[in-house]
PDB file of C-alpha atoms in Angstrom:
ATOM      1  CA  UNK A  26       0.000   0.000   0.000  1.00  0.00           C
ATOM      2  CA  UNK A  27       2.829   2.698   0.381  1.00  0.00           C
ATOM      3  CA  UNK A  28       4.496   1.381  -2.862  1.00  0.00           C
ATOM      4  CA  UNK A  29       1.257   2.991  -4.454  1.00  0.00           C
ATOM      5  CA  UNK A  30       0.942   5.470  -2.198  1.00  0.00           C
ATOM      6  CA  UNK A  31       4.292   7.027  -3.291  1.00  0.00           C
ATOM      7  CA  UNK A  32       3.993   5.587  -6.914  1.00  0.00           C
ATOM      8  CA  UNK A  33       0.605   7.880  -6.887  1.00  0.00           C
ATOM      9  CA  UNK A  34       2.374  11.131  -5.246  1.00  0.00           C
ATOM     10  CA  UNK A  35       5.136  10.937  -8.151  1.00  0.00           C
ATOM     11  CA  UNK A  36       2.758  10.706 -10.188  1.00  0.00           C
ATOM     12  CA  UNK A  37       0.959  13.631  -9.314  1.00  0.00           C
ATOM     13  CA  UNK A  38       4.467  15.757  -8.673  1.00  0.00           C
ATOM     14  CA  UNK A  39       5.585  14.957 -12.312  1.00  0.00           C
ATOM     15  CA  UNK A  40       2.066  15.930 -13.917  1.00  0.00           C
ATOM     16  CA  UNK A  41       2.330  19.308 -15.556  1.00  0.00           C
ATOM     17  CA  UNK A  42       0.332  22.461 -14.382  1.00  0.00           C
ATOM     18  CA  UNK A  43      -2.939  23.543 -16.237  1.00  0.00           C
ATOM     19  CA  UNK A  44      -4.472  26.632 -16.044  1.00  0.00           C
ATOM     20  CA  UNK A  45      -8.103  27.280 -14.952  1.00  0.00           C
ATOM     21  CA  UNK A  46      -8.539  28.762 -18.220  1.00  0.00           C
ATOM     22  CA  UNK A  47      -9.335  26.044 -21.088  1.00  0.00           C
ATOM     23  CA  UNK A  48      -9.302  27.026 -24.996  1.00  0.00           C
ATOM     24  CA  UNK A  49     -12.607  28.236 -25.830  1.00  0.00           C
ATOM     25  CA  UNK A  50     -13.043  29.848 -22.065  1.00  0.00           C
ATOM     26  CA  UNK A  51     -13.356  33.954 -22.022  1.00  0.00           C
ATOM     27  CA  UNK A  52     -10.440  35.710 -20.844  1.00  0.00           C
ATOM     28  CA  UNK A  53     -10.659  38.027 -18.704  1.00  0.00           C
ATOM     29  CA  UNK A  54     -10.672  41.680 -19.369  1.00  0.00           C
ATOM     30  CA  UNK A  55      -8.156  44.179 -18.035  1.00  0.00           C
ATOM     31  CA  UNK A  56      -6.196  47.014 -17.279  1.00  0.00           C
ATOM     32  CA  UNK A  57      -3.584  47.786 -16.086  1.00  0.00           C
ATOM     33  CA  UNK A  58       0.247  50.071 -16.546  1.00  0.00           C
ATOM     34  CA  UNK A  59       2.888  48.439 -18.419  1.00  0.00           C
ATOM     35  CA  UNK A  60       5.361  49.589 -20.742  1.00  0.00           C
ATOM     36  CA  UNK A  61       7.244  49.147 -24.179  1.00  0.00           C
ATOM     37  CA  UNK A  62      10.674  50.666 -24.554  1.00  0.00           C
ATOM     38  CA  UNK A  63      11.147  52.003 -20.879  1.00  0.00           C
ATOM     39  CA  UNK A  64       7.479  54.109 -21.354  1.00  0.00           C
ATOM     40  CA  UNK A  65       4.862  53.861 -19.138  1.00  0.00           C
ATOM     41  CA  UNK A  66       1.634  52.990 -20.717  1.00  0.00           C
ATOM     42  CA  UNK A  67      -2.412  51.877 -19.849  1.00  0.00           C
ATOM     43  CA  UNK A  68      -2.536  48.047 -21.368  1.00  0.00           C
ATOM     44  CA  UNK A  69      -6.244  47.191 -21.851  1.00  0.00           C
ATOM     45  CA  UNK A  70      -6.991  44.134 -22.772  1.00  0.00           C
ATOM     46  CA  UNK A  71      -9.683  44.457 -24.985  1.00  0.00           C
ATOM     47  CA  UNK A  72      -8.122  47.138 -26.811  1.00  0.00           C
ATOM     48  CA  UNK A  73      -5.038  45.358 -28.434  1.00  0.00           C
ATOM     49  CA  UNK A  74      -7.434  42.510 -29.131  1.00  0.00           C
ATOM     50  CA  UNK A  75      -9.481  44.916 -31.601  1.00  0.00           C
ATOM     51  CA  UNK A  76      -6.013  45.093 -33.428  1.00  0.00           C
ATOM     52  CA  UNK A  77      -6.085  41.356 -33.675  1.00  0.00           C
ATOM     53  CA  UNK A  78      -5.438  38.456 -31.725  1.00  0.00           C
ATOM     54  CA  UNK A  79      -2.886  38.744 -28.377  1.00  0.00           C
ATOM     55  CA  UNK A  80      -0.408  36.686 -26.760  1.00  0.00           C
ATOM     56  CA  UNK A  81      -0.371  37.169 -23.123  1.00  0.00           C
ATOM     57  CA  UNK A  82       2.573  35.545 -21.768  1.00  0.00           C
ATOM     58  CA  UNK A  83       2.626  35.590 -17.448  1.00  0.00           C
ATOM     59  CA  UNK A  84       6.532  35.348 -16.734  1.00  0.00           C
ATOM     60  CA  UNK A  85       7.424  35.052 -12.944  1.00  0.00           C
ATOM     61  CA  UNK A  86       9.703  38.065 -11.965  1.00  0.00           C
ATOM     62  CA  UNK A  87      11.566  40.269 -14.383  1.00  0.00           C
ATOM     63  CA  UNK A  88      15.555  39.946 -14.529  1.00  0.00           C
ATOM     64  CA  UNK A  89      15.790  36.263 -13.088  1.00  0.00           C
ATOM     65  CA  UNK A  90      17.692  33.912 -16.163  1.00  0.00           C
ATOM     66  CA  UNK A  91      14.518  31.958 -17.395  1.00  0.00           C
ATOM     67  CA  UNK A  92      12.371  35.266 -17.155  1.00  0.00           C
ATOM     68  CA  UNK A  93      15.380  37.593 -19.553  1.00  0.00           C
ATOM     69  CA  UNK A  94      16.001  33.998 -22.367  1.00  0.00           C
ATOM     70  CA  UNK A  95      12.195  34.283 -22.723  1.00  0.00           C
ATOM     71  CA  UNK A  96      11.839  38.078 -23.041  1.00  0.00           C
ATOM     72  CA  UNK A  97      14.886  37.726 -25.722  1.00  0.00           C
ATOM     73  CA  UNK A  98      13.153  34.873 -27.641  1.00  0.00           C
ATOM     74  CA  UNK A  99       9.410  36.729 -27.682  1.00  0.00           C
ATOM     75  CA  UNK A 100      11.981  40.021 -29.162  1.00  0.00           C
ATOM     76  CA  UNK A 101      13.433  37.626 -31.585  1.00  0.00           C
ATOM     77  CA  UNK A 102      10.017  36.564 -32.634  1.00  0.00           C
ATOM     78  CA  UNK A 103       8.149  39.687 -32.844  1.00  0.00           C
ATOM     79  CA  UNK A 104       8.504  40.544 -36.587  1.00  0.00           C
ATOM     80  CA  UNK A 105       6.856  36.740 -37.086  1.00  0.00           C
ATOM     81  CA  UNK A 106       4.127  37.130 -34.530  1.00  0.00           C
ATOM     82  CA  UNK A 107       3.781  40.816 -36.705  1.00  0.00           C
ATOM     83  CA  UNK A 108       3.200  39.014 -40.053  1.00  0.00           C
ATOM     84  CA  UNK A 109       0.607  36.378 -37.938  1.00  0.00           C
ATOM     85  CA  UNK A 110      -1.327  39.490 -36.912  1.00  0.00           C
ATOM     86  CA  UNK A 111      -0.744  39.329 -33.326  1.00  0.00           C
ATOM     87  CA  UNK A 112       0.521  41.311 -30.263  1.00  0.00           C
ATOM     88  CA  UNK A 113       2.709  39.820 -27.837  1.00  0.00           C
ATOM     89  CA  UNK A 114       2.241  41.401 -24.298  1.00  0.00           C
ATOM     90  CA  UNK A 115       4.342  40.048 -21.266  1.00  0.00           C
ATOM     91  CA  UNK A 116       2.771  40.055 -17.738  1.00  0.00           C
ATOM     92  CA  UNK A 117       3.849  39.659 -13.800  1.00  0.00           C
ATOM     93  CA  UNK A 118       3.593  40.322 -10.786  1.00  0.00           C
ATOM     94  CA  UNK A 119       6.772  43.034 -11.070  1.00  0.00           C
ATOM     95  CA  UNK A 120       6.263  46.608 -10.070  1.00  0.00           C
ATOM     96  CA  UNK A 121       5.615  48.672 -13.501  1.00  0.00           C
ATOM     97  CA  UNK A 122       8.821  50.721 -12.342  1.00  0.00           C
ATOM     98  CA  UNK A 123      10.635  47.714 -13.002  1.00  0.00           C
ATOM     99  CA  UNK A 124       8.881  46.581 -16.323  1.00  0.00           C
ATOM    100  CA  UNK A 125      10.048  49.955 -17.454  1.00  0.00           C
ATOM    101  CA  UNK A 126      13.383  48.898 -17.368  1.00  0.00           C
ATOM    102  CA  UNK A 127      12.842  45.429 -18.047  1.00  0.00           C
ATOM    103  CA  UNK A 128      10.813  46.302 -21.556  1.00  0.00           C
ATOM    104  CA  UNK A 129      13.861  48.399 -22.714  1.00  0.00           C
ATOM    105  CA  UNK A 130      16.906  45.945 -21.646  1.00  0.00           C
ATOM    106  CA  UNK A 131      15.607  42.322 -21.960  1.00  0.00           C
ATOM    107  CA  UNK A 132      12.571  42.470 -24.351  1.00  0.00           C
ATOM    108  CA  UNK A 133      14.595  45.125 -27.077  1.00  0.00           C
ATOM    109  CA  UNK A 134      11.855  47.845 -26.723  1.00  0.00           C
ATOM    110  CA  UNK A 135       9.869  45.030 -28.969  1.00  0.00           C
ATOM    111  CA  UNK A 136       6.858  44.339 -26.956  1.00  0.00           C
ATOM    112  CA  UNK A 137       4.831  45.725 -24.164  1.00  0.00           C
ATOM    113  CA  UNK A 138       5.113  43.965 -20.810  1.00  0.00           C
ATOM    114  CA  UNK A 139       2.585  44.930 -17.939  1.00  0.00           C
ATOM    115  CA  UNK A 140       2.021  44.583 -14.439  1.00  0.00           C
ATOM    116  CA  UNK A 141      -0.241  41.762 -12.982  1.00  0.00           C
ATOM    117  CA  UNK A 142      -2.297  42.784 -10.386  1.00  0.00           C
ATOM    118  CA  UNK A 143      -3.932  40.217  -7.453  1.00  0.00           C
ATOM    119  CA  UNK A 144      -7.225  40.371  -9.921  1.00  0.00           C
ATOM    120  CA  UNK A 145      -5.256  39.886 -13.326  1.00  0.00           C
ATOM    121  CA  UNK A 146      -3.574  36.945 -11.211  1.00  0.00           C
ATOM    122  CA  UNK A 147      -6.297  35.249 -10.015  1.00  0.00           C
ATOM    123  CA  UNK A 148      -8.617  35.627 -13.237  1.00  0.00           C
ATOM    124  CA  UNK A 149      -6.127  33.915 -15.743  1.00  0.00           C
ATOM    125  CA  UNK A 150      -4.912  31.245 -12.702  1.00  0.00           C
ATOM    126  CA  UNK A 151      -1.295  32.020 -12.721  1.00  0.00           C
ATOM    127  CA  UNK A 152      -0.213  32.905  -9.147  1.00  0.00           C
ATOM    128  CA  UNK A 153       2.981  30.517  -8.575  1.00  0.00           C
ATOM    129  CA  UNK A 154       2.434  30.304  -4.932  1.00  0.00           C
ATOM    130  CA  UNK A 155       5.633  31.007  -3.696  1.00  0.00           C
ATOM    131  CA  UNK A 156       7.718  33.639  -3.270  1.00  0.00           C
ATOM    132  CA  UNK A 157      11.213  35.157  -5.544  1.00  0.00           C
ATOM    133  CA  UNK A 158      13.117  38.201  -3.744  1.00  0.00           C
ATOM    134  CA  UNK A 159       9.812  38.871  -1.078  1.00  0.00           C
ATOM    135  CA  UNK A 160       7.397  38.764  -3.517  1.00  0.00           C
ATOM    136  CA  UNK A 161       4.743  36.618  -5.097  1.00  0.00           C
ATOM    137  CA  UNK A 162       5.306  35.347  -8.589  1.00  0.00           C
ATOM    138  CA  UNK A 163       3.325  33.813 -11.244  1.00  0.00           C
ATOM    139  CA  UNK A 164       3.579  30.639 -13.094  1.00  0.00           C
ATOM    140  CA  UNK A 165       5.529  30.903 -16.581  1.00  0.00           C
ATOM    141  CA  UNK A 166       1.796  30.295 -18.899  1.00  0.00           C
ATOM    142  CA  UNK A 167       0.954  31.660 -22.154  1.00  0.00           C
ATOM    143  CA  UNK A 168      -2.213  32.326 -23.714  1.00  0.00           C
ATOM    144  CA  UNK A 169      -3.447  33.054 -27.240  1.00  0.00           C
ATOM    145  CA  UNK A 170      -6.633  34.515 -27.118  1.00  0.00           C
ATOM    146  CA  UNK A 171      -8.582  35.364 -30.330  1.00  0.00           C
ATOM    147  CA  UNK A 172      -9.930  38.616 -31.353  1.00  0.00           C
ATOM    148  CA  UNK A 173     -13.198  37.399 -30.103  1.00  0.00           C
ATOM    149  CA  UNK A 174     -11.712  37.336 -26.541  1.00  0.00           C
ATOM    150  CA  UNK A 175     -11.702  33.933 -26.316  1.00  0.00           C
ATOM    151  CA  UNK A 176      -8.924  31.769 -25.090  1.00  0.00           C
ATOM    152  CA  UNK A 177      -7.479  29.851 -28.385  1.00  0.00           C
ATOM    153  CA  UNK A 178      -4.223  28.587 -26.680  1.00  0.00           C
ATOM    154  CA  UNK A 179      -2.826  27.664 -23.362  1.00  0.00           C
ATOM    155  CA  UNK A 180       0.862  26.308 -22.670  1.00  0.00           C
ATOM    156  CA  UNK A 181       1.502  26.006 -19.415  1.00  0.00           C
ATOM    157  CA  UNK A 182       5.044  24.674 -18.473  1.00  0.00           C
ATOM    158  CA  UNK A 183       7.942  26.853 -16.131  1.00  0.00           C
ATOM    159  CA  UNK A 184      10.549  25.625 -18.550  1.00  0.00           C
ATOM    160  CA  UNK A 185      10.135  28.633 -20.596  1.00  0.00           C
ATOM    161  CA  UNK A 186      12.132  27.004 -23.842  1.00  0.00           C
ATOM    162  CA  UNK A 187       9.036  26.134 -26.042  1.00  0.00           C
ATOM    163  CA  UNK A 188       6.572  29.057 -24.985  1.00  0.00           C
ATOM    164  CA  UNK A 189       7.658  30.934 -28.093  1.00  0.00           C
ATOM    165  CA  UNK A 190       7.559  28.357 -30.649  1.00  0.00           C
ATOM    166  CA  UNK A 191       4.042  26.961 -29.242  1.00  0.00           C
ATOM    167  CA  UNK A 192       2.629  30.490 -29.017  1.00  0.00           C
ATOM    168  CA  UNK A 193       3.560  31.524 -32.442  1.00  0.00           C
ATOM    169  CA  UNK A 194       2.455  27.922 -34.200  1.00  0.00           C
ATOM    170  CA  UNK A 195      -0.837  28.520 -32.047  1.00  0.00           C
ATOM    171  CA  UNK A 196      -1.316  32.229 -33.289  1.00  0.00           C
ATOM    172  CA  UNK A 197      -0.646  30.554 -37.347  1.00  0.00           C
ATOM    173  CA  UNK A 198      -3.366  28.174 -36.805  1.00  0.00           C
ATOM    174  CA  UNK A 199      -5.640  30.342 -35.809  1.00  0.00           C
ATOM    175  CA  UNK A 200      -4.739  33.355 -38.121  1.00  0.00           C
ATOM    176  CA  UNK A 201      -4.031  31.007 -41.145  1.00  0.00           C
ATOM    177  CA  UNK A 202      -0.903  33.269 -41.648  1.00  0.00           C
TER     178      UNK A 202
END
C-alpha cells in the first residue's frame, strides 16, 4: 500500500500544471500600466485585441535567467508574430517601475510587458504560490486569445524554452498566416 501510495504522489508531482482557463473559455478583461521601450503605458486588454489576436505571456519576476532567455526569444520573434497578426504582451507580478526597465533591456523595446495585479492573477490562474526576492510570482503560462476574446491557446510549463515556438504555431493556426 505505500508502494502505491508514493507511486501515486510521483505521479501527481511529475504531472504538468494547467491553467483554470481552457481554450474556448473567455479571458478576462483588463487594465492595467505596463510599458514598451522604458514608457509607461495603460494596457487594456480588450483594446489590443481589436487590433487582432494577443499573446499574453505571465513570466514570474523580471531579470531572473529563465524570465530575460524568454523576453529575448518573444523580441526575436516579434517581426513573425507581426506578419501572424498578433501582439505579444508580457505580464507579472513586477512593479511597472521595473517593467520599465525590463521592456527596454531584456525584451529590445519590442513588446509591451505589464504589471499583474492580485485580480489579473487570479482571473487567468497564474499565481505561482511562492515567493522570488519577497514577492509573489506567477507561473511561466501563455495564452493566445482570439480577437473574439476567447482563449485559443494555453501552454503552461515553467521551462520557458518552447513558450515561443508553441505560441507563435498557435497564433498561425488560428490566423491562417
Amino acid at each position: 500500500m505505500r508502494l502505491v501510495s508514493t507511486l501515486a504522489a510521483a505521479l501527481l508531482v511529475a504531472t504538468p500544471a494547467f491553467a483554470a482557463l481552457a481554450p474556448g473559455a473567455k479571458a478576462p478583461d483588463f487594465t492595467t500600466r505596463g510599458a514598451i521601450a522604458g514608457k509607461i503605458f495603460t494596457v487594456h486588454l480588450a483594446e489590443q485585441l481589436k487590433k487582432g489576436p494577443v499573446v499574453l505571456y505571465f513570466f514570474p519576476a523580471a531579470y531572473t535567467g529563465g524570465c530575460n532567455a524568454e523576453a529575448h526569444a518573444f523580441a526575436e520573434a516579434i517581426p513573425a508574430f507581426t506578419k501572424a497578426g498578433a501582439t505579444v504582451i508580457g505580464m507579472s507580478a513586477d512593479n511597472v517601475e521595473t517593467l520599465s526597465k525590463f521592456s527596454a533591456e531584456k525584451c529590445a523595446g519590442k513588446f509591451a510587458v505589464a504589471s499583474a495585479g492580485p485580480n489579473v492573477v487570479k482571473g487567468y490562474d497564474v499565481a505561482l504560490g511562492k515567493q522570488v526576492l519577497g514577492r509573489a510570482v506567477t507561473k511561466r503560462t501563455s495564452y493566445v486569445i482570439a480577437k473574439d476574446g476567447r482563449v485559443a491557446f494555453v501552454h503552461d510549463d515553467m521551462n520557458p524554452a518552447e513558450h515561443v515556438a508553441t505560441t507563435l504555431a498557435a497564433v498561425e493556426k488560428l490566423t491562417g498566416k
